[in-house]
CSV table of C-alpha atoms and ligand atoms in Angstrom, one decimal:
chain,number,residue,atom,x,y,z
A,1,MET,CA,68.7,-56.8,4.4
A,2,SER,CA,67.8,-53.9,2.3
A,3,VAL,CA,64.7,-52.8,0.5
A,4,VAL,CA,66.1,-53.6,-2.9
A,5,SER,CA,67.1,-57.1,-1.8
A,6,LEU,CA,63.4,-57.9,-1.2
A,7,VAL,CA,62.8,-57.6,-5.0
A,8,SER,CA,62.0,-61.1,-6.2
A,9,GLU,CA,59.8,-63.0,-8.5
A,10,ARG,CA,58.6,-65.2,-5.7
A,11,CYS,CA,59.2,-63.8,-2.2
A,12,PRO,CA,60.4,-66.6,0.1
A,13,ALA,CA,58.3,-65.1,2.9
A,14,CYS,CA,54.9,-64.7,1.2
A,15,GLY,CA,55.2,-66.3,-2.2
A,16,ARG,CA,54.2,-63.2,-4.1
A,17,PRO,CA,56.3,-61.2,-6.6
A,18,HIS,CA,57.8,-58.0,-5.3
A,19,ALA,CA,58.8,-55.6,-8.0
A,20,CYS,CA,59.5,-51.9,-8.2
A,21,PRO,CA,60.8,-50.4,-11.5
A,22,ILE,CA,61.7,-46.8,-10.7
A,23,ARG,CA,64.9,-44.7,-10.9
A,24,VAL,CA,65.8,-43.1,-7.6
A,25,HIS,CA,68.5,-40.5,-7.0
A,26,VAL,CA,69.0,-39.4,-3.4
A,27,GLY,CA,71.9,-37.3,-2.3
A,28,GLU,CA,73.6,-34.0,-2.5
A,29,GLY,CA,73.4,-32.6,-6.1
A,30,ALA,CA,70.8,-35.1,-7.2
A,31,LEU,CA,69.0,-32.3,-9.0
A,32,LEU,CA,71.8,-32.3,-11.6
A,33,ARG,CA,70.6,-35.6,-12.9
A,34,LEU,CA,67.4,-34.0,-14.3
A,35,PRO,CA,68.8,-33.3,-17.8
A,36,GLU,CA,69.8,-37.0,-18.3
A,37,LEU,CA,66.6,-38.3,-16.7
A,38,THR,CA,64.4,-36.3,-19.1
A,39,ALA,CA,66.6,-36.8,-22.1
A,40,ASP,CA,63.9,-38.8,-24.0
A,41,TYR,CA,61.1,-36.2,-23.4
A,42,ARG,CA,60.5,-32.9,-25.2
A,43,HIS,CA,57.4,-31.2,-23.8
A,44,LEU,CA,57.5,-30.9,-20.0
A,45,LEU,CA,54.9,-29.5,-17.6
A,46,LEU,CA,56.2,-28.4,-14.2
A,47,VAL,CA,53.7,-28.5,-11.3
A,48,ALA,CA,54.6,-26.8,-8.0
A,49,ASP,CA,53.3,-24.3,-5.4
A,50,GLU,CA,54.9,-21.0,-4.6
A,51,ASN,CA,56.9,-22.5,-1.7
A,52,THR,CA,58.1,-25.6,-3.5
A,53,PHE,CA,58.9,-23.5,-6.6
A,54,GLU,CA,61.2,-21.4,-4.4
A,55,ALA,CA,62.7,-24.5,-2.8
A,56,ALA,CA,63.6,-26.4,-6.0
A,57,GLY,CA,61.3,-25.3,-8.8
A,58,ALA,CA,63.4,-22.4,-10.1
A,59,GLU,CA,66.5,-24.6,-10.2
A,60,THR,CA,64.5,-27.4,-11.8
A,61,ALA,CA,63.2,-25.1,-14.5
A,62,LEU,CA,66.8,-23.9,-15.2
A,63,LEU,CA,68.0,-27.5,-15.6
A,64,LEU,CA,65.2,-28.5,-17.8
A,65,GLY,CA,65.8,-25.5,-20.2
A,66,ASP,CA,63.7,-25.0,-23.2
A,67,LYS,CA,62.1,-28.4,-23.0
A,68,LEU,CA,60.0,-27.0,-20.2
A,69,LYS,CA,57.0,-25.8,-22.1
A,70,LYS,CA,54.5,-25.0,-19.3
A,71,SER,CA,54.2,-24.5,-15.6
A,72,ILE,CA,51.5,-24.4,-13.0
A,73,VAL,CA,52.4,-22.8,-9.7
A,74,PHE,CA,49.6,-23.0,-7.1
A,75,PRO,CA,49.4,-20.2,-4.4
A,76,GLY,CA,51.6,-21.0,-1.4
A,77,ASP,CA,49.6,-19.0,1.2
A,78,ARG,CA,46.8,-21.5,1.6
A,79,LEU,CA,46.6,-25.3,1.9
A,80,LEU,CA,46.2,-26.9,-1.5
A,81,VAL,CA,43.5,-29.6,-1.4
A,82,PRO,CA,44.1,-32.6,-3.8
A,83,ASP,CA,40.5,-32.6,-5.1
A,84,GLU,CA,38.7,-32.4,-8.5
A,85,THR,CA,39.4,-28.7,-8.9
A,86,ALA,CA,43.1,-28.9,-8.4
A,87,ALA,CA,43.3,-32.0,-10.7
A,88,ALA,CA,41.3,-30.1,-13.4
A,89,ALA,CA,43.8,-27.1,-13.2
A,90,VAL,CA,46.6,-29.5,-14.0
A,91,GLU,CA,44.7,-31.4,-16.7
A,92,GLU,CA,43.9,-28.2,-18.5
A,93,ARG,CA,47.6,-27.8,-19.3
A,94,LEU,CA,48.3,-31.3,-20.6
A,95,THR,CA,47.9,-30.7,-24.3
A,96,ASP,CA,51.1,-31.9,-26.1
A,97,VAL,CA,52.8,-32.6,-22.8
A,98,ASP,CA,54.9,-35.8,-22.7
A,99,MET,CA,56.1,-35.7,-19.1
A,100,ILE,CA,54.9,-34.1,-15.8
A,101,VAL,CA,57.5,-32.9,-13.4
A,102,GLY,CA,56.1,-32.5,-9.9
A,103,VAL,CA,58.2,-30.3,-7.6
A,104,GLY,CA,56.9,-30.6,-4.0
A,105,SER,CA,56.0,-33.0,-1.3
A,106,GLY,CA,52.6,-34.5,-0.4
A,107,VAL,CA,49.8,-32.8,-2.1
A,108,ILE,CA,51.7,-31.8,-5.3
A,109,GLN,CA,52.9,-35.4,-5.7
A,110,ASP,CA,49.5,-36.9,-5.1
A,111,LEU,CA,48.0,-34.6,-7.7
A,112,CYS,CA,50.7,-35.3,-10.3
A,113,LYS,CA,50.4,-39.1,-9.6
A,114,TYR,CA,46.7,-39.0,-10.1
A,115,VAL,CA,46.7,-36.8,-13.2
A,116,SER,CA,49.6,-38.7,-14.7
A,117,HIS,CA,47.7,-42.0,-14.3
A,118,ARG,CA,44.5,-40.7,-15.8
A,119,ALA,CA,46.2,-39.1,-18.8
A,120,GLY,CA,48.8,-41.9,-19.3
A,121,ILE,CA,51.6,-39.4,-19.2
A,122,PRO,CA,54.7,-40.3,-17.1
A,123,TYR,CA,55.7,-38.1,-14.2
A,124,LEU,CA,58.9,-37.3,-12.4
A,125,VAL,CA,59.2,-36.4,-8.7
A,126,VAL,CA,61.4,-33.6,-7.5
A,127,ALA,CA,61.1,-34.0,-3.7
A,128,THR,CA,61.3,-30.8,-1.6
A,129,ALA,CA,60.7,-32.0,1.9
A,130,PRO,CA,61.2,-35.2,3.9
A,131,SER,CA,57.6,-34.8,5.1
A,132,MET,CA,55.7,-37.9,4.0
A,133,ASP,CA,56.2,-41.5,2.6
A,134,GLY,CA,54.2,-41.2,-0.6
A,135,TYR,CA,57.0,-40.4,-3.0
A,136,ALA,CA,57.6,-43.9,-4.2
A,137,SER,CA,54.1,-45.4,-3.5
A,138,ASP,CA,51.7,-46.1,-6.3
A,139,GLY,CA,48.6,-44.8,-4.5
A,140,ALA,CA,47.5,-41.1,-4.8
A,141,ALA,CA,45.9,-39.7,-1.6
A,142,MET,CA,43.1,-37.6,-3.0
A,143,ILE,CA,39.9,-36.0,-1.7
A,144,LEU,CA,37.2,-36.9,-4.2
A,145,GLY,CA,33.6,-36.1,-3.5
A,146,GLY,CA,34.7,-35.0,0.0
A,147,MET,CA,36.0,-38.5,0.8
A,148,LYS,CA,39.7,-39.3,1.5
A,149,VAL,CA,40.5,-41.9,-1.0
A,150,THR,CA,43.7,-43.6,-2.1
A,151,VAL,CA,43.5,-43.9,-5.9
A,152,PRO,CA,45.7,-46.7,-7.4
A,153,SER,CA,48.0,-44.9,-9.7
A,154,GLY,CA,51.3,-45.7,-11.4
A,155,LEU,CA,54.7,-45.2,-9.9
A,156,PRO,CA,56.8,-42.2,-10.9
A,157,TYR,CA,59.1,-42.6,-13.8
A,158,ALA,CA,61.9,-41.3,-11.6
A,159,LEU,CA,62.4,-39.7,-8.2
A,160,VAL,CA,65.0,-37.0,-7.5
A,161,ALA,CA,65.7,-36.1,-3.8
A,162,ASP,CA,68.5,-33.6,-3.4
A,163,THR,CA,69.6,-33.5,0.3
A,164,ALA,CA,70.7,-29.9,-0.1
A,165,VAL,CA,67.1,-29.0,-0.9
A,166,LEU,CA,65.6,-31.4,1.7
A,167,SER,CA,67.7,-30.3,4.6
A,168,ALA,CA,66.6,-26.7,4.0
A,169,ALA,CA,62.9,-27.7,4.3
A,170,PRO,CA,61.0,-26.1,7.2
A,171,ALA,CA,61.5,-27.8,10.5
A,172,ALA,CA,57.8,-28.5,10.8
A,173,MET,CA,57.9,-30.6,7.6
A,174,ILE,CA,60.9,-32.6,8.8
A,175,ARG,CA,59.1,-33.3,12.0
A,176,ALA,CA,56.1,-34.4,10.0
A,177,GLY,CA,58.1,-36.9,8.0
A,178,TYR,CA,59.6,-38.3,11.2
A,179,GLY,CA,56.1,-38.5,12.6
A,180,ASP,CA,54.9,-40.4,9.5
A,181,ILE,CA,57.7,-42.9,10.2
A,182,LEU,CA,56.7,-43.3,13.9
A,183,GLY,CA,53.2,-44.1,12.7
A,184,LYS,CA,54.5,-47.4,11.3
A,185,TYR,CA,54.7,-48.9,14.8
A,186,SER,CA,50.9,-48.7,14.9
A,187,ALA,CA,50.4,-49.6,11.2
A,188,LEU,CA,52.5,-52.8,11.4
A,189,LEU,CA,50.7,-53.9,14.5
A,190,ASP,CA,47.4,-53.5,12.7
A,191,TRP,CA,48.6,-55.5,9.8
A,192,ARG,CA,49.6,-58.4,12.0
A,193,LEU,CA,46.3,-58.1,13.9
A,194,SER,CA,44.3,-58.2,10.6
A,195,HIS,CA,46.3,-61.2,9.5
A,196,LEU,CA,45.4,-63.0,12.7
A,197,VAL,CA,41.7,-61.9,12.8
A,198,THR,CA,40.6,-61.7,9.2
A,199,GLY,CA,43.3,-63.8,7.5
A,200,GLU,CA,44.4,-60.8,5.4
A,201,TYR,CA,47.5,-61.3,3.2
A,202,PHE,CA,50.7,-60.6,5.2
A,203,CYS,CA,54.4,-60.6,4.2
A,204,SER,CA,56.8,-61.1,7.1
A,205,ALA,CA,59.8,-59.9,5.0
A,206,VAL,CA,58.1,-56.6,4.2
A,207,HIS,CA,56.9,-56.3,7.8
A,208,ASP,CA,60.3,-56.8,9.3
A,209,GLU,CA,62.1,-54.5,6.8
A,210,THR,CA,59.6,-51.7,7.6
A,211,LEU,CA,60.2,-52.2,11.3
A,212,ALA,CA,63.9,-52.1,10.7
A,213,ILE,CA,63.6,-48.8,8.9
A,214,VAL,CA,61.5,-47.3,11.7
A,215,GLU,CA,64.1,-48.3,14.3
A,216,ARG,CA,67.0,-46.9,12.2
A,217,THR,CA,65.1,-43.6,11.9
A,218,VAL,CA,64.3,-43.5,15.6
A,219,ALA,CA,68.0,-44.0,16.4
A,220,ALA,CA,68.9,-41.0,14.3
A,221,ALA,CA,66.2,-38.7,15.9
A,222,HIS,CA,68.7,-36.2,17.4
A,223,ALA,CA,70.7,-35.8,14.2
A,224,ILE,CA,67.5,-35.4,12.2
A,225,ALA,CA,66.3,-32.7,14.6
A,226,ALA,CA,69.7,-31.0,14.2
A,227,ARG,CA,69.1,-31.2,10.4
A,228,SER,CA,72.5,-32.8,9.6
A,229,ARG,CA,72.5,-33.5,5.8
A,230,GLU,CA,73.4,-37.1,6.5
A,231,ALA,CA,70.5,-37.6,8.9
A,232,ILE,CA,68.1,-35.8,6.5
A,233,GLY,CA,69.3,-38.2,3.8
A,234,LEU,CA,68.6,-41.1,6.1
A,235,LEU,CA,65.1,-39.9,6.8
A,236,THR,CA,64.4,-39.2,3.2
A,237,GLU,CA,65.6,-42.7,2.2
A,238,ALA,CA,63.4,-44.2,5.0
A,239,LEU,CA,60.4,-42.4,3.6
A,240,ILE,CA,61.1,-43.4,0.0
A,241,ASP,CA,61.9,-47.0,1.0
A,242,VAL,CA,58.6,-47.3,2.9
A,243,GLY,CA,57.0,-46.3,-0.4
A,244,PHE,CA,58.8,-49.2,-2.2
A,245,LEU,CA,57.6,-51.6,0.5
A,246,MET,CA,54.0,-50.5,-0.1
A,247,SER,CA,54.5,-51.1,-3.8
A,248,TYR,CA,55.9,-54.5,-3.2
A,249,VAL,CA,52.7,-55.6,-1.5
A,250,GLY,CA,50.4,-53.5,-3.7
A,251,SER,CA,48.8,-51.6,-0.8
A,252,SER,CA,49.6,-49.1,1.9
A,253,ARG,CA,49.1,-51.8,4.6
A,254,PRO,CA,52.7,-51.8,6.0
A,255,ALA,CA,52.6,-48.0,6.4
A,256,SER,CA,49.0,-47.1,7.2
A,257,GLY,CA,46.6,-48.4,9.8
A,258,SER,CA,44.4,-47.0,12.6
A,259,GLU,CA,46.8,-44.1,13.2
A,260,HIS,CA,46.3,-43.0,9.6
A,261,HIS,CA,42.5,-43.5,9.8
A,262,LEU,CA,42.6,-41.1,12.8
A,263,SER,CA,44.6,-38.6,10.9
A,264,HIS,CA,42.2,-38.9,8.0
A,265,PHE,CA,39.3,-38.3,10.4
A,266,PHE,CA,40.9,-35.0,11.6
A,267,GLU,CA,41.5,-33.9,8.0
A,268,ILE,CA,38.1,-34.8,6.7
A,269,THR,CA,36.1,-33.4,9.6
A,270,GLY,CA,38.3,-30.4,9.5
A,271,LEU,CA,37.5,-29.8,5.8
A,272,VAL,CA,33.7,-30.5,6.5
A,273,THR,CA,33.5,-28.1,9.5
A,274,GLY,CA,36.1,-25.6,8.5
A,275,ARG,CA,38.1,-26.5,11.7
A,276,GLU,CA,41.9,-26.4,11.8
A,277,TYR,CA,43.8,-29.6,11.6
A,278,LEU,CA,47.5,-30.4,11.9
A,279,PRO,CA,49.9,-31.5,9.1
A,280,HIS,CA,49.5,-35.2,8.1
A,281,GLY,CA,52.7,-36.5,9.8
A,282,ILE,CA,52.0,-34.7,13.1
A,283,ASP,CA,48.5,-36.0,13.2
A,284,VAL,CA,49.8,-39.5,12.4
A,285,ALA,CA,52.5,-39.3,15.1
A,286,CYS,CA,50.1,-38.1,17.8
A,287,SER,CA,47.5,-40.7,16.7
A,288,THR,CA,50.2,-43.4,17.2
A,289,ALA,CA,50.1,-42.5,20.9
A,290,VAL,CA,46.3,-42.6,20.8
A,291,THR,CA,46.2,-46.1,19.3
A,292,ALA,CA,48.9,-47.3,21.8
A,293,ALA,CA,46.8,-46.1,24.7
A,294,LEU,CA,43.7,-47.8,23.1
A,295,ARG,CA,45.6,-51.1,23.0
A,296,GLU,CA,46.5,-50.6,26.7
A,297,ARG,CA,42.8,-50.0,27.5
A,298,LEU,CA,42.0,-53.2,25.6
A,299,LEU,CA,44.6,-55.1,27.6
A,300,ALA,CA,43.3,-53.8,30.9
A,301,ALA,CA,39.6,-54.6,30.1
A,302,THR,CA,37.7,-57.8,30.4
A,303,TRP,CA,36.7,-59.1,27.0
A,304,GLU,CA,33.1,-60.0,26.6
A,305,ARG,CA,30.1,-59.2,24.4
A,306,ARG,CA,28.8,-55.7,25.3
A,307,PRO,CA,25.8,-53.9,23.9
A,308,LEU,CA,26.7,-51.8,20.9
A,309,PRO,CA,24.9,-48.8,19.3
A,310,THR,CA,22.1,-49.9,17.1
A,311,GLU,CA,22.3,-49.2,13.3
A,312,GLU,CA,20.1,-46.2,13.7
A,313,GLU,CA,22.2,-44.7,16.5
A,314,ARG,CA,25.4,-45.4,14.5
A,315,HIS,CA,24.1,-43.7,11.4
A,316,ALA,CA,23.0,-40.7,13.5
A,317,ALA,CA,26.5,-40.5,15.0
A,318,LEU,CA,28.1,-40.7,11.5
A,319,ARG,CA,25.8,-38.0,10.1
A,320,ARG,CA,26.5,-35.7,13.1
A,321,ILE,CA,30.3,-36.2,12.7
A,322,TYR,CA,30.8,-36.4,8.9
A,323,GLY,CA,27.9,-34.3,7.6
A,324,PRO,CA,27.8,-34.6,3.8
A,325,VAL,CA,30.5,-37.3,3.8
A,326,ALA,CA,28.4,-39.6,6.1
A,327,GLU,CA,26.5,-41.3,3.4
A,328,GLY,CA,29.8,-42.3,1.7
A,329,CYS,CA,31.0,-43.9,4.9
A,330,ILE,CA,27.7,-45.8,5.4
A,331,ALA,CA,27.7,-47.1,1.8
A,332,LEU,CA,31.4,-48.1,2.1
A,333,GLN,CA,30.8,-50.2,5.3
A,334,GLU,CA,27.6,-51.6,3.8
A,335,THR,CA,29.5,-52.9,0.8
A,336,ALA,CA,32.4,-54.2,3.0
A,337,GLY,CA,29.9,-55.9,5.3
A,338,SER,CA,31.9,-54.8,8.3
A,339,TYR,CA,29.0,-54.5,10.7
A,340,ARG,CA,27.5,-57.8,9.6
A,341,ALA,CA,30.6,-59.7,10.6
A,342,ASP,CA,30.2,-60.9,14.2
A,343,ARG,CA,33.8,-61.3,15.3
A,344,VAL,CA,33.3,-61.4,19.0
A,345,PRO,CA,33.3,-65.2,19.2
A,346,LEU,CA,36.6,-65.2,17.4
A,347,TYR,CA,38.1,-62.6,19.7
A,348,LEU,CA,37.1,-64.6,22.8
A,349,GLN,CA,38.4,-67.8,21.3
A,350,ARG,CA,41.8,-66.4,20.3
A,351,GLU,CA,41.9,-63.9,23.2
A,352,ALA,CA,45.4,-65.0,24.5
A,353,GLU,CA,47.0,-64.7,21.0
A,354,ILE,CA,45.4,-61.3,20.3
A,355,ARG,CA,46.4,-60.0,23.7
A,356,ALA,CA,50.0,-61.1,23.2
A,357,LEU,CA,50.1,-59.4,19.9
A,358,LEU,CA,48.7,-56.1,21.3
A,359,ALA,CA,51.2,-56.2,24.1
A,360,SER,CA,54.1,-56.6,21.6
A,361,ALA,CA,54.0,-53.0,20.2
A,362,PRO,CA,55.7,-50.0,21.9
A,363,SER,CA,53.8,-48.6,24.9
A,364,SER,CA,52.0,-45.2,24.8
A,365,GLU,CA,54.7,-44.0,27.3
A,366,ARG,CA,57.4,-44.9,24.8
A,367,ILE,CA,55.6,-43.2,21.9
A,368,LEU,CA,55.1,-40.1,24.0
A,369,THR,CA,58.9,-40.0,24.8
A,370,LEU,CA,59.7,-40.3,21.1
A,371,LEU,CA,57.2,-37.5,20.3
A,372,ARG,CA,58.8,-35.2,22.9
A,373,GLU,CA,62.3,-35.9,21.6
A,374,ALA,CA,61.2,-35.0,18.1
A,375,GLY,CA,59.6,-31.8,19.3
A,376,ILE,CA,56.1,-33.0,18.5
A,377,SER,CA,53.6,-31.6,21.0
A,378,MET,CA,50.9,-34.1,22.2
A,379,GLU,CA,49.4,-31.3,24.3
A,380,GLU,CA,48.9,-29.1,21.2
A,381,PHE,CA,47.2,-32.1,19.5
A,382,THR,CA,44.8,-32.9,22.4
A,383,SER,CA,43.9,-29.3,23.1
A,384,LEU,CA,43.3,-28.6,19.4
A,385,TYR,CA,40.8,-31.4,18.9
A,386,GLY,CA,39.4,-31.7,22.4
A,387,GLU,CA,38.2,-34.8,24.3
A,388,ASP,CA,34.8,-35.2,22.4
A,389,THR,CA,36.4,-35.1,19.0
A,390,LEU,CA,39.1,-37.6,20.1
A,391,SER,CA,36.5,-40.1,21.3
A,392,ASP,CA,34.5,-39.6,18.1
A,393,ALA,CA,37.7,-40.3,16.2
A,394,VAL,CA,38.5,-43.5,18.1
A,395,ALA,CA,34.9,-44.8,17.6
A,396,TYR,CA,34.2,-43.7,14.0
A,397,ALA,CA,37.5,-43.0,12.1
A,398,LYS,CA,37.4,-46.7,11.1
A,399,ASP,CA,34.3,-46.0,9.0
A,400,LEU,CA,36.3,-43.9,6.6
A,401,LYS,CA,38.1,-46.9,5.2
A,402,ASP,CA,37.6,-50.5,4.3
A,403,ARG,CA,40.5,-51.7,6.4
A,404,TYR,CA,40.5,-53.8,9.6
A,405,SER,CA,42.5,-52.4,12.6
A,406,VAL,CA,42.6,-52.1,16.4
A,407,LEU,CA,39.8,-49.6,16.1
A,408,TRP,CA,37.4,-52.3,14.9
A,409,LEU,CA,38.5,-54.7,17.7
A,410,ALA,CA,37.9,-52.0,20.4
A,411,TYR,CA,34.6,-51.0,18.9
A,412,GLU,CA,33.3,-54.5,18.6
A,413,LEU,CA,34.3,-55.3,22.2
A,414,GLY,CA,32.6,-52.1,23.3
A,415,ILE,CA,35.8,-50.7,24.7
A,416,SER,CA,36.5,-47.0,24.0
B,1,ZN,ZN1,56.8,-61.1,0.5
B,2,ZN,ZN1,51.3,-41.1,6.1
């Protein structure tokens, strides 16, 4: 089974169409395909930051020649936030442009995806690091009005990932990409859990293929850490393929669950309070150990109805944690009706089934071993955030998104 073989007008597993029209070039020398890929375009805008420009931007500019009319290179010394200001800086330069070429990883690509969709101008991805799985996904992870939102945007026109460039990426970015892949263990479990509890749409073919990608990547952990070009190619393909799988089902569900909500929590509260937070993939990887431990606490506990915080107490907690972003979370959950749904009777009725599902995911011990092998420090994560923030995250990260996960199950059963 491969990702491409799942393309179908009517998936045998879920009955929905799975399509993904995008040109992908992964491999050594992939950058050399740029002239032919942009042959039909005349006025290109290059978007990068100083680091990604150095990694592949200069070579991209050379290959695009005089069709490259404009460039925007963000400063490389501070974290670029994919917000309204950054989007406006790109949008200012779009006059007469017929294609956007994004050179970079996470934030640069999210920005290009978002701006491209709003302006109706195609964009091409030049990947610089195997650090995240958003290259081939159709959602742009943005921070708008202080909220972390995934804006449905189009797919890139083409994606170029040159393994010579990617294997020269900083080790921390390679670890982050590997960490984002490890997170799928938690995301896939949440998807199955939501299917069981809320009846959410589920595709077993997409689920199984995502899991197979995770296991292949985990098996190559040592070669990835040693940065062999072949292994970096495998990690890159894994990250891109996960993007396809998200596109097939029209949401990030196979790739993003409670572990991503926890990572969004650290990012958002970090931005609100000016506190440091870790790169996306590292937060996701460590949060995968957090959700595994939470599942274990659920399995060890007795399930019964316990008193929960009142609405007043909950709103006070959200305002304390999220500051100016709290009202957005409260409104989101109000619309979703999450707190009005009384799911405790369902949990008790289907307890055996839910427990069996929770027990089927890798244990926290297994995740911690995988983190150690990848050089990701759980100690750094726990000491950076501290116990109070971690318990706030487990209780209230779920309020950032309208998506069911093990965080809701634990909260509603009063287990923290
Ligand atoms: Zn399907
Ligand atoms: Zn991610």
